[in-house]
Structures are given as C-alpha cells and as structure tokens.
Coordinates of C-alpha atoms in Angstrom, one line a residue:
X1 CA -28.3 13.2 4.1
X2 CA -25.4 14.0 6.2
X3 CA -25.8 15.7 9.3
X4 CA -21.8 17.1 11.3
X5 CA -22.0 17.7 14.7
X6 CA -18.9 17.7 17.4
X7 CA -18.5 15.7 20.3
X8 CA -16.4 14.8 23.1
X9 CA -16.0 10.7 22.9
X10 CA -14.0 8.4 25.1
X11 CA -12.0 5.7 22.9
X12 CA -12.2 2.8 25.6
X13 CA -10.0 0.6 23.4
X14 CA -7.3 3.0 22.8
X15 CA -5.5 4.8 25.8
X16 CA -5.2 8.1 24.6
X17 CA -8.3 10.4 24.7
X18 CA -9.2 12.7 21.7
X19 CA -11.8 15.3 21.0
X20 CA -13.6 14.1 18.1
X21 CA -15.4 15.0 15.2
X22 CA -18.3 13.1 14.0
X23 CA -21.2 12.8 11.0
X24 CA -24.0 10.3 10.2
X25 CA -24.5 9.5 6.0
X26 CA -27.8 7.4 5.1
X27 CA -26.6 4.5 2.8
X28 CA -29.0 3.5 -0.1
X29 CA -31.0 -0.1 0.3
X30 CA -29.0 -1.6 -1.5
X31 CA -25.5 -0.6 -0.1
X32 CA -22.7 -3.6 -0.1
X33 CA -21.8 -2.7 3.3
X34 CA -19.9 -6.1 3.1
X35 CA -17.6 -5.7 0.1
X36 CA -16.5 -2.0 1.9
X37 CA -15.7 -3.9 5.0
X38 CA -14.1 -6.7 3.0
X39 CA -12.3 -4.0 0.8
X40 CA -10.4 -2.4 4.6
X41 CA -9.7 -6.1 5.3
X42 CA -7.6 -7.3 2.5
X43 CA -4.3 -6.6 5.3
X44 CA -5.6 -9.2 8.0
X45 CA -2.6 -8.0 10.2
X46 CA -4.2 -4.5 10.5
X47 CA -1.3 -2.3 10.5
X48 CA -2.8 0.6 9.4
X49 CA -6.5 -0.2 9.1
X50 CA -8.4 -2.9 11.7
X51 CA -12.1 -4.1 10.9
X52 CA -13.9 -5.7 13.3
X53 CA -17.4 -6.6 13.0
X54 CA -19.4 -3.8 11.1
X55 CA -16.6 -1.4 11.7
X56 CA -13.7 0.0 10.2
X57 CA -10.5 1.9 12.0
X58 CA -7.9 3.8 9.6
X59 CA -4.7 5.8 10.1
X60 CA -4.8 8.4 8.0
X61 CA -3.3 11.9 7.5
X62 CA -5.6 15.0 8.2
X63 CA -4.6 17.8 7.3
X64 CA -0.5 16.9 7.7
X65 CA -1.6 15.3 11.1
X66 CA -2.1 11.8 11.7
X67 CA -5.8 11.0 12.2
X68 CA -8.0 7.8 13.2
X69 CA -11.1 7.7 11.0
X70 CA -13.6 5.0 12.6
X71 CA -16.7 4.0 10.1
X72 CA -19.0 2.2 11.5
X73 CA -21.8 0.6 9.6
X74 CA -25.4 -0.2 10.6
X75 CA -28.3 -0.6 8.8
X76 CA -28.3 2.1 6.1
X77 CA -26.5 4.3 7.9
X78 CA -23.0 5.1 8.0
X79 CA -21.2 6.8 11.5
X80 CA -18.5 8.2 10.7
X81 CA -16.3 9.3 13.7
X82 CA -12.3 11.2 13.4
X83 CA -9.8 11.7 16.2
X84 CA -6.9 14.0 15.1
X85 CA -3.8 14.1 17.0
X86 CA -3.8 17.9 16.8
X87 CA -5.4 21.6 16.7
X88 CA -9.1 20.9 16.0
X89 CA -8.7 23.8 14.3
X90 CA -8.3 21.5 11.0
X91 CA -11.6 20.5 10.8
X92 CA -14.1 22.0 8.8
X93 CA -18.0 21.1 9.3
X94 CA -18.4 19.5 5.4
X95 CA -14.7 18.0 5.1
X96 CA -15.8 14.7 7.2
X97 CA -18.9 14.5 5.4
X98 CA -16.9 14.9 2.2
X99 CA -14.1 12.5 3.1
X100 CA -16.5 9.3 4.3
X101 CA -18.8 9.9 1.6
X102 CA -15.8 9.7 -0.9
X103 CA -14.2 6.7 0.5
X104 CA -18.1 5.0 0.5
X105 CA -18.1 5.5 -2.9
X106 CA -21.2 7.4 -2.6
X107 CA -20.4 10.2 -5.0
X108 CA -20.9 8.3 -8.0
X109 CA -23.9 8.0 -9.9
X110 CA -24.0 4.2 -10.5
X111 CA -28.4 4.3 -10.7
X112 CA -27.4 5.9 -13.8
X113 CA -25.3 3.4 -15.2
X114 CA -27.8 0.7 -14.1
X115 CA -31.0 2.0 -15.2
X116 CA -29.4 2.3 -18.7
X117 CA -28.1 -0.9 -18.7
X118 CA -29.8 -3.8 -16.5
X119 CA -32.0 -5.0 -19.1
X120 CA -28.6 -5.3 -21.7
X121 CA -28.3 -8.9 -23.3
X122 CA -25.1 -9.8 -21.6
X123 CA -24.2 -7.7 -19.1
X124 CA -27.8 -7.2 -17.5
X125 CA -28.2 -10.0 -15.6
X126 CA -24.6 -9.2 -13.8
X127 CA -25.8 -5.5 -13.3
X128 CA -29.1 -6.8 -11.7
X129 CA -27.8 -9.3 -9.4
X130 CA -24.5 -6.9 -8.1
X131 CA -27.2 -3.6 -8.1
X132 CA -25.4 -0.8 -6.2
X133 CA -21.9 -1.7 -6.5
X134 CA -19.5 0.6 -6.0
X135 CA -15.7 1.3 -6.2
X136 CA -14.8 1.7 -2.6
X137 CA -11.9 4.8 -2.3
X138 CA -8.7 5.5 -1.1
X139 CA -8.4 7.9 1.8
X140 CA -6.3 10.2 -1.1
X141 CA -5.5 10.1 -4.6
X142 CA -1.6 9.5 -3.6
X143 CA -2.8 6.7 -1.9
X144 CA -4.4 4.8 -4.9
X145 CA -1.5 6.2 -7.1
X146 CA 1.0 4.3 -4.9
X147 CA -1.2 1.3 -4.4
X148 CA -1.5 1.1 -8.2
X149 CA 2.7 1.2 -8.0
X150 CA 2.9 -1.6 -5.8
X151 CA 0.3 -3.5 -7.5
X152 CA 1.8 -3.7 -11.0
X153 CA 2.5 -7.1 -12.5
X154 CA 2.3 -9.0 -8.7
X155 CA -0.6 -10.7 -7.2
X156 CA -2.3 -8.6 -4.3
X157 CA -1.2 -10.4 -1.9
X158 CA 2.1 -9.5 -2.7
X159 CA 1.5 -6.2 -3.1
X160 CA -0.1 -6.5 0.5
X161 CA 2.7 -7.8 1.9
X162 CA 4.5 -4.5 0.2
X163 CA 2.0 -2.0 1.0
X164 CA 2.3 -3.1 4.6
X165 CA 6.2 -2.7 5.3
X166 CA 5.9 0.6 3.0
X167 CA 3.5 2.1 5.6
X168 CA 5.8 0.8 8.5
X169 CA 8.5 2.2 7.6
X170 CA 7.6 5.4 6.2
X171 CA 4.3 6.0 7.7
X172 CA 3.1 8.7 10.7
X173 CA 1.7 6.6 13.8
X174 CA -1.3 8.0 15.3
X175 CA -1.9 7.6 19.2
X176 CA -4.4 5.0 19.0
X177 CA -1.3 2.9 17.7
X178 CA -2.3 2.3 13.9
X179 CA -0.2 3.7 11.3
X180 CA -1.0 6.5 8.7
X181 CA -0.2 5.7 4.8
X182 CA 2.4 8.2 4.3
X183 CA 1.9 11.3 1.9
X184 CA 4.2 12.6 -0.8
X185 CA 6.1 14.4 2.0
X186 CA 6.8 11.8 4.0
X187 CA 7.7 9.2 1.3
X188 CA 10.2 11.8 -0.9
X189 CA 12.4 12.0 2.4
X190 CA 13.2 8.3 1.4
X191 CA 15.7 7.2 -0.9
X192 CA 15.0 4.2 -3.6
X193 CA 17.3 1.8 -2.2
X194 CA 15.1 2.4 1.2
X195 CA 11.4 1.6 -0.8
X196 CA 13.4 -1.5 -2.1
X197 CA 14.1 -2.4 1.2
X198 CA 10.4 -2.4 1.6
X199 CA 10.1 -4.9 -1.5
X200 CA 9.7 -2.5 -4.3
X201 CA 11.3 -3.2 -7.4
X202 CA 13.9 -0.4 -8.1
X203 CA 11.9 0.4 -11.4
X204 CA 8.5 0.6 -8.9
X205 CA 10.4 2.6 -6.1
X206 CA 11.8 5.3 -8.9
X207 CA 8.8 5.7 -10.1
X208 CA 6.8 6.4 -6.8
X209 CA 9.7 8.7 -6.0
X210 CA 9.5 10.8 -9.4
X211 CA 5.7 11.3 -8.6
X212 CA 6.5 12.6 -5.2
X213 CA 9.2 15.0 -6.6
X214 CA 6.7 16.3 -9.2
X215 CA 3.9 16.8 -7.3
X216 CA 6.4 19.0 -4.8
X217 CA 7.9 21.3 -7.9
X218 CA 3.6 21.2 -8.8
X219 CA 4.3 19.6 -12.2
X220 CA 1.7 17.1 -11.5
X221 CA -1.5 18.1 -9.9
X222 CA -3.5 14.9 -8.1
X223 CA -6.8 16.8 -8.9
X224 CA -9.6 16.2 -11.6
X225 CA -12.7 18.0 -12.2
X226 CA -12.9 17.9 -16.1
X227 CA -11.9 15.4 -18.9
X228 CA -9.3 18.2 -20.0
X229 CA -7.7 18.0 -16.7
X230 CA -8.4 13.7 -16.7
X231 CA -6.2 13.8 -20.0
X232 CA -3.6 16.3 -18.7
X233 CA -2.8 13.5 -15.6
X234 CA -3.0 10.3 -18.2
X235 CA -0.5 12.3 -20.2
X236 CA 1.7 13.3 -17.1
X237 CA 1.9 9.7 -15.4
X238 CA 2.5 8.1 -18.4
X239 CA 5.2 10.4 -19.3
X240 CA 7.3 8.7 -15.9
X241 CA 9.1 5.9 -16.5
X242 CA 7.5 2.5 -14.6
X243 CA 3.6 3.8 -14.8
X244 CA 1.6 2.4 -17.3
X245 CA -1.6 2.6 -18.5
X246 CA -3.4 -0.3 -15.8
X247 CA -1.7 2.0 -13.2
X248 CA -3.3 5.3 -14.3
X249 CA -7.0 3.1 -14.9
X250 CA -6.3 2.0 -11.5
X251 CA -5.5 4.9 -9.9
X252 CA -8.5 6.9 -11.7
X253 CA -11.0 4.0 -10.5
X254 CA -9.8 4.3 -6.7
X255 CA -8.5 7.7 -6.3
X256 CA -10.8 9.8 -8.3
X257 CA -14.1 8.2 -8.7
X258 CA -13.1 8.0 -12.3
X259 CA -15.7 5.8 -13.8
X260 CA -14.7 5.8 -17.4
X261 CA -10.9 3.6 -17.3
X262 CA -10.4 1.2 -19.3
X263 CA -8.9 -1.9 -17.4
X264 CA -8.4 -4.6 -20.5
X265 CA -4.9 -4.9 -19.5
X266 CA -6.4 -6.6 -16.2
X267 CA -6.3 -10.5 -15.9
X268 CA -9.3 -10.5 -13.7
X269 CA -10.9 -8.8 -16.0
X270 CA -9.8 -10.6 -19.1
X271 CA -10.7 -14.1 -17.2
X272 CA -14.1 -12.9 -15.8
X273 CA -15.1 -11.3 -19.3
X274 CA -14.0 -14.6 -20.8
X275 CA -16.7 -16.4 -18.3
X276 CA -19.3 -13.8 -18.7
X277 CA -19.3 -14.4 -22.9
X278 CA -19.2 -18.1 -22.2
X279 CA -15.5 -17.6 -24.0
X280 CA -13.7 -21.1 -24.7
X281 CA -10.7 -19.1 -25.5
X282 CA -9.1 -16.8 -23.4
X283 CA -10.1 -12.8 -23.8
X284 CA -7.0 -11.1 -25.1
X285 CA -6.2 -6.7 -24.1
X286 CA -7.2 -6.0 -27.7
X287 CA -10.5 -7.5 -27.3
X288 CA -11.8 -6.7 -24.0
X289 CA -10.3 -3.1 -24.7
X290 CA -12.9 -3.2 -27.6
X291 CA -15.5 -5.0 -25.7
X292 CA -15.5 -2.4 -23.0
X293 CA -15.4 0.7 -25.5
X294 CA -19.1 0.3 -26.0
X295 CA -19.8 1.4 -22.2
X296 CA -18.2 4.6 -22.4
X297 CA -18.3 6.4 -19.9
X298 CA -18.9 3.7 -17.1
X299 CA -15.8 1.3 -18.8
X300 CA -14.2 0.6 -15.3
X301 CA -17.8 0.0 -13.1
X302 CA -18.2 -2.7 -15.6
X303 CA -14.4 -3.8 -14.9
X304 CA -15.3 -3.6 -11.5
X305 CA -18.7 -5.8 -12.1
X306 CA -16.5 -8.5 -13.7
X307 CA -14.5 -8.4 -10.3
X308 CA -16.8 -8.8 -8.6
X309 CA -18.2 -12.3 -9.5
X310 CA -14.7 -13.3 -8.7
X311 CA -14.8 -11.6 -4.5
X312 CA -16.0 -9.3 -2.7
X313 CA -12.3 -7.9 -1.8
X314 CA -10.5 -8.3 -5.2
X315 CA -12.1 -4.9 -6.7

C-alpha cells in the first residue's frame, strides 16, 4: 500500500530549499477526500495549515523540529511529501507512512463497523449514504488534547479564533513560513496569564498547563494500545481540574483513533440524533448516552455519522 522513497524536491512557492522525504498511500473508493480537505480548512487564514485545491500544507513538529508536511490528494491516492528544517537523520523509512496514514484516518477499521450495521433500522440508511467516513487526526495526541481544551463549552469558531493566536504565539515557525502547533515543551515555558492572553479562560489555560507539567514528570502517558491503558488516561485527565468527560471522548476520537467515546454530552450530536429519530423533543445526555451504548465499540464513528449530516468540516 505504501511505498517511502527519498528525494531531492524544489518548493517553488517557498524560498527555502529542503531535502525531502516522500511516500504514496492508495485511498479506498470510497475515500471523502473532501471532508479531509474541508477538516485542514476550518482556519481560512491558514496560519499553520494552507489548503489549496486537492492539497494540504501543515506546520508541524518532527521529531522536536519544525516540519512542513504537504498531502496532496488525487484520485485514490494520497502523496505525501515532508520537509524538515533539520538533520535528515530523523526520519525513518515507515514513520511518514505511519504519520499520513494516521492523520487519513486510515488505520481504522470502519468496513467493520459498516458491514455490521448498514442494513440497521435507523442508523443504516446514514451508514450507507456517508460509507467510508472517517475521523480525520491530529498530527499528535497533544494536539487533539489541547484542541479539545480550547473547544469546551464555545462554538468552533471561537475556539478557531483561539487555536490560531495559541499557535502564534507559542508555536515553532518552519522556513516555508507556516507555524508548527506547539508541543508540551513549548507551551509549559508559558505562563497562564500568557494562554489567557491568547483567549483562554484561566480555568482552560490551567488545565492545558497541568497536562503539560504531567506529561514532563511522565505522570501522564499520551499513549494507548489497550483498554487497560484507554481507562488509565480517562482516569488521569479527568482527575485535572477543567477536563471533562466531552474533552477526553474528543481527544480519544481525534488523537487516538479511539473509536469507542461516547459523545452524548455533544449538542451536535444531541440535535442530529434528535433529527435522525424524527424526535419532536429535544435529545437530552442521558438519552443519547443510552442510545449510543448499543454501538459499543464504534459509539463515537456513529457520533461522528450524526456530524456529518450537519458538514463536512464540523466532525
């Protein structure tokens, strides 16, 4: 599927010549190469990520150096090219591979999900006409985690407007001239009264802060590969004052391809779920938390399929 090779590539629109790295990933038929594109463009001003046409350009940091990761999309194919400001040494031949198919949202198994569930009374119909949706990652969990921060209790494009100052003034430039979304390092330099600055809430920017100081002392670990470990991170973020339980769904959707979060506490979802059972009342927490326990363990790629009849960008 994915084939790494190196390269030497001119950047015409960018000054500044880098070595780059560069691998191809086949997209399935039925890959919503708009919604990933629309997902990158939810910033229009394009301060750390730019998309233009069928392509996507994103700060981010490789390896503690800033990077520009280009994705370009074409028919079922994916091109997938990085520039790193730095030793080339950093790059491994499946860690781009890895990356890009992570951020695709190609690592989970949403055939799965819909084979078992396309011909289900309600939800079937949805399933088949949105078939291969996908939740489109973050570059890094830390990313998600302080997304999910920002996001709580606002409307996006508030917590756009947040986001973008956040990564202005914290964030690494990279040569091409796009900023990279900072990393625990970068951001536990800062102080709260500097995050509020950014339009954090001083509840949101202590939070974000306490999550970069325990991830430095290792007393929380960004990294799932079982339920056990998936229960040990619930129980540490929710243990930190401002995080919540959307915030930890969130984070486990977009960070971690966590499939199995339950997002009733999500208006979207609620009003979407409320449209889907042809609801005259609004959907309350308790019931679409109950509603959604029957599709354990894809709870949040139905979330996400309730989104989704609202926009392409708004999951």
């Amino acid at each position: 599927m994915c084939k790494p090779t190196y390269q030497s590539n001119d950047m015409p629109e960018f000054s500044v010549m880098r070595p780059s790295y560069f691998t191809e990933i086949i997209l399935p038929d039925n890959y919503h190469t708009r919604d990933f594109l629309a997902f990158h463009h939810r910033d229009e001003k394009g301060v750390s990520e730019i998309v233009q046409q069928s392509q996507v350009k994103k700060g981010i940091i490789w390896h503690g150096i800033p990077a520009l990761l280009t994705v370009s999309m074409e028919k079922k194919l994916a091109k997938v090219q990085l520039d790193i400001d730095g030793d080339r040494t950093l790059h491994s031949k499946n860690s781009l591979s890895l990356l890009a198919s992570h951020m695709l949202g190609l690592l989970q198994p949403v055939e799965i999900f819909e084979s078992q569930y396309q011909k289900d009374p309600v939800i079937g119909g949805l399933i088949s006409r949105q078939a291969g949706l996908r939740i489109y990652q973050s570059a890094t969990p830390f990313e998600a985690l302080s997304w999910a921060i920002m996001g709580q209790q606002i409307s996006v494009s508030a917590a756009i407007s947040i986001r973008r100052r956040f990564i202005q003034a914290i964030g690494v430039k990279h040569t091409s001239g796009l900023m990279c979304h900072p990393t625990y390092q970068e951001v536990i330099q800062y102080r709260e009264q500097d995050l509020c600055q950014c339009g954090f809430s001083m509840s949101k920017a202590k939070a974000l802060l306490n999550v970069c100081r325990m991830i430095d002392s290792g007393e929380l670990n960004l990294s799932i590969n079982t339920e056990g470990e998936v229960k040990s991170l619930i129980e540490n973020l929710l243990a930190i004052k401002g995080i919540g339980i959307w915030t930890v769904n969130y984070t486990l959707l977009r960070g971690f391809n966590y499939l199995n979060g339950s997002l009733h506490g999500d208006v979207a979802v609620r009003r979407n779920l409320q449209h889907l059972l042809k609801q005259e009342s609004k959907v309350n927490a308790e019931q679409a938390e109950k509603w959604l326990a029957d599709f354990s363990p894809w709870k949040a790629l139905v979330a996400a399929h309730l989104w989704r009849q609202q926009s392409s960008s708004g999951y």
